[in-house]
Short mmCIF file of C-alpha atoms in Angstrom, two decimals:
data_model
loop_
_atom_site.label_atom_id
_atom_site.label_comp_id
_atom_site.label_asym_id
_atom_site.label_seq_id
_atom_site.Cartn_x
_atom_site.Cartn_y
_atom_site.Cartn_z
CA MET A 1 83.38 85.00 111.03
CA GLN A 2 80.93 84.23 108.23
CA LEU A 3 78.94 87.12 106.78
CA ARG A 4 75.40 86.38 106.14
CA PRO A 5 74.16 86.85 102.35
CA ASN A 6 72.14 90.14 102.95
CA GLN A 7 75.49 91.45 104.73
CA ARG A 8 77.20 91.18 101.12
CA LEU A 9 74.97 93.33 99.17
CA LYS A 10 75.36 96.16 97.55
CA LEU A 11 72.76 99.16 96.73
CA ASP A 12 74.20 98.84 93.13
CA ASP A 13 74.50 95.28 92.00
CA THR A 14 75.93 96.11 88.71
CA ASP A 15 78.95 94.81 87.29
CA ASP A 16 81.84 96.37 89.23
CA LYS A 17 84.03 96.46 86.13
CA LEU A 18 81.04 98.86 84.73
CA PHE A 19 81.60 101.19 87.51
CA TYR A 20 85.30 101.37 87.58
CA ALA A 21 85.49 101.60 83.93
CA TYR A 22 86.73 105.24 83.72
CA PRO A 23 89.75 106.19 85.49
CA ARG A 24 89.39 108.33 88.69
CA PHE A 25 92.75 110.33 88.85
CA VAL A 26 91.71 111.51 92.33
CA THR A 27 92.84 110.76 95.78
CA HIS A 28 89.67 109.56 98.02
CA VAL A 29 91.14 111.02 101.43
CA ASP A 30 92.81 114.14 102.34
CA GLU A 31 96.46 115.05 102.73
CA GLY A 32 96.37 114.21 106.79
CA PHE A 33 95.04 110.77 106.05
CA ILE A 34 97.55 110.30 103.07
CA GLN A 35 100.61 111.44 105.57
CA ARG A 36 99.52 109.31 108.24
CA LEU A 37 99.43 106.31 105.68
CA THR A 38 102.84 106.99 104.15
CA ASP A 39 104.09 107.19 107.70
CA LEU A 40 102.80 104.12 108.72
CA TYR A 41 104.26 102.23 105.53
CA ARG A 42 107.65 104.21 106.40
CA ASP A 43 107.43 102.35 109.81
CA ARG A 44 106.27 98.98 109.08
CA LEU A 45 107.56 98.03 105.40
CA LYS A 46 111.24 97.03 104.86
CA PRO A 47 112.91 98.48 101.67
CA ASN A 48 113.96 95.89 98.89
CA THR A 49 111.07 93.67 99.88
CA ARG A 50 108.08 92.36 97.89
CA ILE A 51 104.86 94.45 97.90
CA PHE A 52 101.21 93.49 96.58
CA ASP A 53 99.09 96.68 96.63
CA MET A 54 95.42 95.09 96.56
CA MET A 55 92.75 97.15 95.05
CA SER A 56 95.31 100.17 94.27
CA SER A 57 94.89 103.03 91.74
CA TRP A 58 97.16 105.69 90.18
CA VAL A 59 98.87 106.61 93.50
CA SER A 60 100.24 103.85 96.28
CA HIS A 61 101.15 106.22 99.18
CA LEU A 62 104.63 104.45 99.33
CA PRO A 63 107.36 106.52 100.85
CA GLU A 64 109.34 108.19 97.96
CA GLU A 65 112.70 107.39 99.53
CA MET A 66 111.96 103.77 100.02
CA GLN A 67 112.79 101.32 97.28
CA PHE A 68 111.31 97.91 96.98
CA ASP A 69 112.23 94.69 95.13
CA HIS A 70 109.18 94.55 93.27
CA VAL A 71 105.56 96.12 93.75
CA GLU A 72 102.67 94.54 92.33
CA GLY A 73 99.54 96.11 91.76
CA HIS A 74 95.93 95.36 91.63
CA GLY A 75 92.78 97.31 90.72
CA LEU A 76 89.47 97.27 88.41
CA ASN A 77 90.98 100.03 86.12
CA GLY A 78 94.02 99.31 84.03
CA GLU A 79 94.41 103.20 82.92
CA GLU A 80 94.73 104.18 86.70
CA LEU A 81 97.15 101.50 87.48
CA ALA A 82 99.23 102.17 84.33
CA ARG A 83 99.87 105.69 85.72
CA ASN A 84 101.07 104.62 89.03
CA PRO A 85 104.89 105.19 89.25
CA ARG A 86 105.47 102.61 91.85
CA LEU A 87 104.05 99.48 90.43
CA ASN A 88 106.54 97.40 88.49
CA HIS A 89 103.68 95.23 87.16
CA TYR A 90 100.02 95.01 87.72
CA LEU A 91 96.87 92.87 87.15
CA VAL A 92 93.09 93.67 86.54
CA GLN A 93 90.81 91.17 88.31
CA ASN A 94 87.36 91.82 90.34
CA LEU A 95 87.82 90.27 93.29
CA ASN A 96 84.09 89.98 94.00
CA GLU A 97 83.74 87.68 91.03
CA ASN A 98 86.88 85.53 91.39
CA PRO A 99 88.87 86.13 95.00
CA GLN A 100 91.55 83.81 94.12
CA LEU A 101 94.82 85.87 92.83
CA PRO A 102 97.04 84.28 89.96
CA LEU A 103 100.13 84.75 92.32
CA PRO A 104 102.34 82.33 93.85
CA ASP A 105 102.29 81.00 97.60
CA GLU A 106 104.26 83.01 100.25
CA ASP A 107 105.63 85.49 97.72
CA PHE A 108 104.95 88.71 99.12
CA ASP A 109 106.25 90.44 102.26
CA ALA A 110 103.42 92.91 102.79
CA VAL A 111 99.95 92.95 101.44
CA LEU A 112 98.31 96.67 101.47
CA ASN A 113 94.92 97.55 100.84
CA CYS A 114 94.19 101.54 101.30
CA VAL A 115 90.29 102.39 101.49
CA SER A 116 88.86 99.60 99.26
CA VAL A 117 88.16 97.02 102.03
CA GLN A 118 84.65 98.22 102.16
CA TYR A 119 83.81 96.67 98.70
CA VAL A 120 84.80 93.24 99.40
CA GLN A 121 81.74 91.02 99.17
CA TYR A 122 83.62 87.77 100.21
CA PRO A 123 86.39 88.89 102.76
CA GLU A 124 86.80 85.42 104.23
CA ALA A 125 88.09 83.99 100.63
CA VAL A 126 90.05 87.54 100.10
CA PHE A 127 91.73 87.46 103.49
CA SER A 128 92.73 83.75 102.81
CA GLU A 129 94.31 84.75 99.68
CA ILE A 130 96.09 87.50 101.81
CA TYR A 131 97.47 84.97 104.09
CA ARG A 132 98.46 82.55 101.22
CA ILE A 133 100.45 84.78 99.40
CA LEU A 134 102.29 86.63 102.18
CA LYS A 135 105.82 85.02 103.46
CA PRO A 136 106.00 83.92 107.05
CA GLY A 137 106.21 87.10 109.19
CA GLY A 138 104.72 89.20 106.15
CA VAL A 139 102.50 92.17 107.07
CA ALA A 140 99.00 92.87 105.91
CA ILE A 141 98.01 96.36 106.50
CA ILE A 142 94.23 97.53 105.88
CA SER A 143 93.29 101.34 106.09
CA PHE A 144 90.09 103.10 105.81
CA SER A 145 88.43 106.41 106.55
CA ASN A 146 84.82 107.10 106.71
CA ARG A 147 84.50 107.84 102.95
CA MET A 148 83.40 105.41 100.37
CA PHE A 149 81.24 104.80 97.17
CA PHE A 150 77.93 104.17 99.37
CA GLU A 151 76.32 102.37 96.57
CA LYS A 152 79.25 100.11 96.13
CA ALA A 153 80.06 99.57 99.68
CA ILE A 154 78.54 96.11 101.66
CA GLN A 155 75.63 96.35 103.75
CA ALA A 156 77.83 95.26 106.78
CA TRP A 157 79.87 98.28 106.14
CA ARG A 158 77.06 100.94 105.30
CA GLU A 159 75.34 100.09 108.46
CA ALA A 160 78.11 99.52 110.83
CA SER A 161 79.71 102.59 112.93
CA GLU A 162 83.09 103.45 112.27
CA ALA A 163 84.15 101.41 115.46
CA GLU A 164 82.13 98.41 114.07
CA ARG A 165 83.88 98.74 110.98
CA VAL A 166 87.26 98.20 112.63
CA GLU A 167 85.88 95.29 114.44
CA LEU A 168 84.64 94.06 111.33
CA VAL A 169 88.10 93.88 109.70
CA LYS A 170 89.58 92.47 112.83
CA ALA A 171 87.09 89.73 112.29
CA TYR A 172 88.11 89.17 108.56
CA PHE A 173 91.80 88.64 109.96
CA ALA A 174 90.36 86.30 112.42
CA SER A 175 88.50 84.27 110.37
CA VAL A 176 91.64 83.07 108.76
CA PRO A 177 93.85 80.53 111.14
CA GLY A 178 97.54 81.76 111.23
CA PHE A 179 97.25 85.60 111.53
CA THR A 180 98.41 87.02 114.62
CA ALA A 181 96.06 89.00 116.62
CA ALA A 182 95.17 92.40 114.77
CA GLU A 183 96.57 95.74 115.83
CA VAL A 184 94.50 98.78 115.42
CA ILE A 185 95.91 102.31 114.91
CA THR A 186 93.44 104.96 115.05
CA HIS A 187 93.56 108.66 114.51
CA LYS A 188 89.96 110.42 114.88
CA SER A 189 89.25 114.08 113.31
CA THR A 190 88.93 116.62 116.05
CA LEU A 191 86.79 118.96 113.32
CA PRO A 192 83.04 119.25 114.02
CA ASN A 193 81.07 116.91 112.26
CA LEU A 194 79.54 119.60 109.79
CA LEU A 195 83.07 120.52 108.60
CA GLN A 196 84.10 116.93 108.23
CA TRP A 197 80.95 116.27 105.96
CA LEU A 198 81.82 119.33 104.20
CA GLY A 199 85.51 117.82 103.30
CA ALA A 200 87.31 120.13 105.38
CA ALA A 201 91.21 119.33 105.37
CA GLY A 202 92.19 117.35 108.27
CA GLY A 203 88.55 115.94 108.51
CA ASP A 204 89.22 112.47 107.58
CA PRO A 205 89.65 109.86 110.30
CA PHE A 206 92.48 107.22 109.82
CA TYR A 207 91.95 103.77 110.70
CA ALA A 208 94.49 100.97 110.00
CA VAL A 209 94.14 97.30 110.99
CA ILE A 210 97.34 95.22 110.90
CA ALA A 211 98.18 91.61 111.25
CA TYR A 212 101.00 89.40 110.39
CA ARG A 213 101.47 85.64 108.99
CA SER A 214 102.78 83.90 111.84
#
């Protein structure tokens, strides 16, 4: 899988660090989405393990009752990451400028990415890094809905249907030898489209694409 140059383009091609310079202490999905994600983490993550929360913010949606050996955060706004109570440490890095993470090989039991994969311009490189830092048997969970900062999402994502976005993330995993076949969890909204667009509670569809390092 190789995105074409035009598929990587954003409507706003200014420096991402400028766009994320000011903290946003909000959640970008509704409570139904967050509950499904937390339940998924409860099911797939193991206590006392090492977690990398990629492209995170001031909240990680991890189950409150679960304790981990270490949660490493990553994002573009240091103020948001500093506010996140689940992070033991964090790093600020723009993956679209430099996708290589300053982290050891095979160091994490899980890599999480919540509602941010749509902004990655070089997913082939980023998913290679996810594979590199995962321990054998480690899990990667990529979750997303239909919301986005439209001007910062890549063209391949903007122009795709929701089903095509799932296939896109599956292709990202498939581009890296050594991941298991991706598993997909879907919960589509039953609300009418108008209510979804108006942001009614329960309107956010939930998608998660999951793979393991073999």
